[in-house]
Coordinates of C-alpha atoms in Angstrom, one line a residue:
X1 CA 23.5 3.4 -10.3
X2 CA 21.1 3.8 -7.4
X3 CA 17.8 5.6 -7.1
X4 CA 15.8 7.1 -4.2
X5 CA 12.1 6.5 -4.9
X6 CA 8.6 7.2 -3.6
X7 CA 5.1 6.2 -4.6
X8 CA 2.1 8.3 -3.9
X9 CA -1.5 7.2 -4.6
X10 CA -4.7 9.2 -4.0
X11 CA -8.1 7.5 -4.2
X12 CA -11.0 8.8 -6.4
X13 CA -14.3 10.0 -5.0
X14 CA -17.4 8.3 -6.4
X15 CA -20.7 9.5 -5.1
X16 CA -20.4 9.3 -1.3
X17 CA -17.4 7.0 -1.2
X18 CA -13.8 6.5 -2.4
X19 CA -12.5 3.9 -4.8
X20 CA -9.0 3.0 -6.0
X21 CA -8.7 4.0 -9.7
X22 CA -4.9 4.4 -9.8
X23 CA -2.1 2.3 -8.4
X24 CA 1.7 2.2 -8.1
X25 CA 4.0 -0.8 -7.6
X26 CA 7.6 -1.2 -6.7
X27 CA 9.2 -4.4 -7.9
X28 CA 12.6 -6.2 -8.2
X29 CA 14.2 -4.3 -5.3
X30 CA 13.3 -0.9 -6.7
X31 CA 14.6 -1.4 -10.2
X32 CA 11.1 -1.7 -11.7
X33 CA 8.0 0.4 -11.2
X34 CA 4.5 0.2 -12.5
X35 CA 1.7 2.8 -12.5
X36 CA -1.8 2.0 -13.7
X37 CA -5.1 3.8 -14.2
X38 CA -8.5 2.1 -14.5
X39 CA -10.6 3.1 -17.4
X40 CA -14.3 2.5 -18.0
X41 CA -17.0 2.1 -15.2
X42 CA -15.8 2.9 -11.6
X43 CA -16.9 -0.6 -10.4
X44 CA -14.5 -2.1 -12.9
X45 CA -11.4 -0.2 -11.8
X46 CA -10.2 -2.5 -9.0
X47 CA -10.8 -5.5 -11.2
X48 CA -8.7 -4.1 -14.0
X49 CA -5.9 -2.9 -11.7
X50 CA -5.6 -6.3 -10.1
X51 CA -5.4 -8.0 -13.5
X52 CA -2.7 -5.6 -14.8
X53 CA -0.6 -6.0 -11.7
X54 CA -0.9 -9.8 -11.8
X55 CA -0.1 -9.9 -15.5
X56 CA 2.9 -7.6 -15.2
X57 CA 4.5 -9.6 -12.3
X58 CA 3.9 -12.9 -14.1
X59 CA 5.3 -11.4 -17.3
X60 CA 8.5 -10.2 -15.6
X61 CA 9.0 -13.7 -14.0
X62 CA 8.3 -15.5 -17.3
X63 CA 10.8 -13.3 -19.1
X64 CA 13.3 -13.9 -16.3
X65 CA 13.0 -17.7 -16.7
X66 CA 13.3 -17.5 -20.5
X67 CA 16.5 -15.5 -20.1
X68 CA 18.0 -18.4 -18.1
X69 CA 17.6 -16.7 -14.7
X70 CA 19.3 -13.4 -15.6
X71 CA 17.9 -10.6 -13.4
X72 CA 18.7 -7.8 -15.8
X73 CA 15.7 -5.7 -16.8
X74 CA 16.4 -5.1 -20.5
X75 CA 13.7 -3.4 -22.5
X76 CA 12.7 -6.7 -24.1
X77 CA 11.9 -8.1 -20.7
X78 CA 9.7 -5.1 -20.0
X79 CA 7.9 -5.5 -23.3
X80 CA 7.3 -9.1 -22.6
X81 CA 5.7 -8.2 -19.3
X82 CA 3.6 -5.6 -21.1
X83 CA 2.4 -8.2 -23.5
X84 CA 1.5 -10.5 -20.6
X85 CA -0.5 -7.6 -19.1
X86 CA -2.7 -7.5 -22.2
X87 CA -3.3 -11.2 -22.2
X88 CA -4.0 -11.3 -18.5
X89 CA -6.5 -8.5 -18.8
X90 CA -8.2 -10.0 -21.8
X91 CA -8.5 -13.4 -20.1
X92 CA -10.0 -11.8 -17.1
X93 CA -12.5 -9.9 -19.2
X94 CA -13.5 -13.1 -21.0
X95 CA -14.9 -14.3 -17.6
X96 CA -17.2 -11.3 -17.3
X97 CA -20.7 -10.7 -18.5
X98 CA -20.4 -6.9 -19.2
X99 CA -21.3 -4.7 -22.1
X100 CA -18.6 -2.3 -21.2
X101 CA -15.3 -4.2 -20.7
X102 CA -12.9 -3.1 -18.0
X103 CA -9.6 -1.6 -19.3
X104 CA -6.5 -0.1 -17.8
X105 CA -3.7 2.2 -18.9
X106 CA -0.2 1.6 -17.5
X107 CA 3.4 2.7 -17.7
X108 CA 6.3 0.7 -16.5
X109 CA 9.9 2.0 -15.9
X110 CA 13.0 0.0 -15.2
X111 CA 16.6 0.9 -14.5
X112 CA 19.3 -1.3 -16.0
X113 CA 23.0 -0.6 -16.1
X114 CA 22.7 3.2 -16.4
X115 CA 19.7 3.1 -18.8
X116 CA 16.0 3.9 -18.2
X117 CA 13.5 1.7 -20.1
X118 CA 9.9 2.8 -20.5
X119 CA 7.0 0.8 -21.7
X120 CA 3.4 2.2 -21.7
X121 CA -0.1 1.7 -23.1
X122 CA -2.8 4.3 -22.9
X123 CA -3.0 7.5 -20.9
X124 CA -0.1 7.4 -18.5
X125 CA 3.0 9.6 -18.5
X126 CA 6.7 9.4 -17.8
X127 CA 9.1 12.4 -17.7
X128 CA 12.8 12.7 -17.3
X129 CA 13.8 15.9 -15.5
X130 CA 17.5 16.9 -16.0
X131 CA 19.2 20.2 -15.2
X132 CA 15.8 21.9 -14.9
X133 CA 14.6 20.7 -18.3
X134 CA 11.8 18.1 -18.6
X135 CA 11.7 15.5 -21.4
X136 CA 8.6 13.5 -22.0
X137 CA 9.3 9.8 -22.5
X138 CA 5.8 8.6 -23.4
X139 CA 3.9 9.6 -26.6
X140 CA 2.3 13.0 -26.7
X141 CA -0.5 11.7 -28.8
X142 CA -2.0 9.7 -25.9
X143 CA -4.4 6.9 -26.8
X144 CA -7.7 7.0 -25.0
X145 CA -7.9 3.2 -24.7
X146 CA -5.8 1.1 -22.4
X147 CA -4.0 -2.2 -22.5
X148 CA -6.7 -4.1 -24.3
X149 CA -6.5 -1.9 -27.4
X150 CA -3.8 0.7 -27.3
X151 CA -0.5 0.2 -28.9
X152 CA 2.3 -0.7 -26.5
X153 CA 5.1 1.9 -26.8
X154 CA 8.7 1.7 -25.6
X155 CA 11.8 3.9 -25.3
X156 CA 15.2 3.8 -23.7
X157 CA 17.4 6.7 -22.5
X158 CA 20.6 7.0 -20.6
X159 CA 20.5 8.1 -17.0
X160 CA 22.8 10.5 -15.2
X161 CA 23.3 11.2 -11.5
X162 CA 20.9 13.9 -10.3
X163 CA 18.2 13.0 -12.8
X164 CA 14.6 12.9 -11.7
X165 CA 12.2 10.4 -13.2
X166 CA 8.5 11.1 -12.7
X167 CA 5.8 8.6 -13.8
X168 CA 2.1 8.6 -13.2
X169 CA -1.5 8.9 -14.2
X170 CA -2.6 11.8 -16.4
X171 CA -4.3 13.3 -13.3
X172 CA -0.9 13.5 -11.6
X173 CA 0.3 15.9 -14.2
X174 CA -2.3 18.7 -14.1
X175 CA -1.3 22.3 -14.6
X176 CA -1.5 22.9 -10.8
X177 CA 0.6 19.9 -9.8
X178 CA 3.3 20.6 -12.4
X179 CA 3.4 24.3 -11.3
X180 CA 3.9 23.2 -7.7
X181 CA 6.7 20.8 -8.6
X182 CA 8.5 23.4 -10.7
X183 CA 8.3 26.0 -8.0
X184 CA 9.7 23.6 -5.3
X185 CA 12.5 22.5 -7.6
X186 CA 13.4 26.1 -8.4
X187 CA 13.8 26.7 -4.7
X188 CA 15.6 23.5 -4.0
X189 CA 16.7 21.3 -6.9
X190 CA 17.5 18.5 -4.4
X191 CA 14.0 18.1 -3.1
X192 CA 13.4 14.5 -2.1
X193 CA 11.0 12.2 -4.0
X194 CA 8.4 11.9 -1.2
X195 CA 7.7 15.6 -1.3
X196 CA 7.6 15.7 -5.1
X197 CA 5.3 12.6 -5.4
X198 CA 2.9 14.1 -2.9
X199 CA 2.8 17.4 -4.8
X200 CA 1.9 15.5 -8.0
X201 CA -1.1 13.7 -6.4
X202 CA -2.3 16.4 -4.0
X203 CA -4.4 18.4 -6.5
X204 CA -6.0 15.3 -7.9
X205 CA -6.9 14.2 -4.3
X206 CA -8.5 17.5 -3.6
X207 CA -10.4 17.4 -6.9
X208 CA -11.6 13.9 -6.1
X209 CA -10.3 12.4 -9.4
X210 CA -7.4 10.5 -7.7
X211 CA -3.9 9.9 -9.0
X212 CA -0.8 7.8 -8.8
X213 CA 2.8 9.1 -9.1
X214 CA 6.2 7.5 -8.8
X215 CA 9.3 9.7 -8.4
X216 CA 12.9 8.5 -8.6
X217 CA 16.0 10.6 -8.0
X218 CA 19.1 9.0 -9.5
X219 CA 22.2 9.0 -7.4

């Protein structure tokens, strides 16, 4: 099973400048994706995002080595990477002298032999859109905290050709962005991921809050 994918990221406006609060990563040849959102003070966002990305990549590789070199991305491998994110971020924070510690929410998705695995911590969202009906794959009772404190959640669901998977920051799923995506899909259900990802982040970019979105179309 293959997927056409696209990542869209919009920076956040802080005072007279812009800063990266949200990020998206494509890993393992497009089988694994990570979206993350910095929490806390704006100056800490890049620091937290870097620690999360570093921890996730290290966690994936460590789980790969423990599995004897198998490159499958089972949900347990994704959970192991999420656990490594928490440790990496905590270790990075231990080196700081800050009253308010940096934190970061994240969601990771992976395709493996016809299944979609989702692991998340904190306010990030993942949806599966099938035959015009969306299904949320991350908890509705979103935690306000990120990887340092929030419970790591997981789920697995089968994929079908034609499915759309949309993952991103909370800001990527505003009422306006969702309405835009719904309208476009009603006109053309085969709309490509680059257009959909841009529609998800455009309102947040205009509002100055920033966003990150990953869109996959399963073929």
